[in-house]
Phi, psi and omega in degrees: 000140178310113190279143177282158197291152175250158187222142158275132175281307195309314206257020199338326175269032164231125202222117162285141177208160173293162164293138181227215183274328197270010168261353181299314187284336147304330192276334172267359185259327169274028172240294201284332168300337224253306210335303198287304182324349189242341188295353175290345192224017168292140158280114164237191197296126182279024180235030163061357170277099170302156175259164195228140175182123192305166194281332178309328183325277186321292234287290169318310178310292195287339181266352144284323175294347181278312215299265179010318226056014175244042174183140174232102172286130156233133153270154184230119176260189191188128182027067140065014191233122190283136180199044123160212188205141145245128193220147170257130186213147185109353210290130171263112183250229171070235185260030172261282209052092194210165173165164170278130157284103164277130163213172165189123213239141173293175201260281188319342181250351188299178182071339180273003184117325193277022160288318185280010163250329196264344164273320186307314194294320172331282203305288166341315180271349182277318190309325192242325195253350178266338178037055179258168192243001178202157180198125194249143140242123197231120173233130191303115190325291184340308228264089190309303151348287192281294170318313156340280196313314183289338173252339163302310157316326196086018195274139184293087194297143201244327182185200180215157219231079160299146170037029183318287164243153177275089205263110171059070155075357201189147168315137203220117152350162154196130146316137186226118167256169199193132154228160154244176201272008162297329174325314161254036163032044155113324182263186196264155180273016149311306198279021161225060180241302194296347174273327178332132121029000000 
């Protein structure tokens, strides 16, 4: 099931909710507006064949993977405007209760923080109504933007991932980080976006 919005207080317009059929012509216009910014650090296909899919698809797609459980999709709006998605994906239950972290924020809201709330609200919702016990992020060494956001959270690095994804054309290196929820001894990782620096 599609997880329901989180609101950041600190951030009052920035809010995750699922993606839905009625987000396409927004959701193509800040991807296309967006490309060359995101394409260093989009993931793609290495046989150079993209899967072709409608947007209801994708749409359809990520909201069996939530009903499943192994992926929690969000778009992330901001004053009423979709301007970018974070998803825990990947998710493993049994004795892991694990998953991956994605995110992607338009160029134009960067720099204010909402990547870094929006992973945060992510991560809060996997810990508590998803109940996972870990959540990983792997960020491309280049990727400065992203090395903020995991150290601005505190998140603990655990190593590094030769030839990890296929990124822009090529197997692409990635730093790999990582908390559980003993780490936040009872609290939420919202509050050390308000304890930061």
């Amino acid at each position: 099931m599609v997880p329901a919005a989180a609101v950041a207080s600190d951030v009052p317009e920035l809010t995750l909710r699922g993606l839905s059929r009625r987000d396409e012509a927004g959701w193509f216009e800040v991807r296309a507006a967006n490309a060359e910014h995101l394409r260093p650090w989009d993931p793609t296909p290495p046989n150079r064949v993209g899967v072709r899919q409608t947007f209801t698809a994708y749409v359809k797609n990520l909201n069996r993977e939530a009903a499943a459980g192994r992926c929690l999709p969000f778009a992330v709006e901001y004053a009423d405007a979709l301007v970018g998605q974070v998803h825990i994906f990947g998710i493993a239950r049994a004795s892991e209760l694990s998953g991956n972290a994605g995110y992607w924020i338009a160029r134009e809201v960067g720099g204010r923080g909402f990547a870094t709330w929006a992973l945060a609200l992510a991560i809060d919702h996997a810990f508590g109504a998803a109940g996972l016990h870990r959540v990983e992020v792997n960020v491309r060494p280049e990727n400065a933007a992203s090395l903020a956001v995991v150290r601005r959270l505190g998140l603990r690095e655990e190593g590094f991932k030769e030839r990890y994804l296929h990124i822009d054309g090529g197997w692409r290196d990635h730093r790999s980080f990582a908390i559980t929820v003993e780490e936040l001894d009872g609290g939420l990782i919202q509050e050390r976006i308000r304890c930061a620096p």
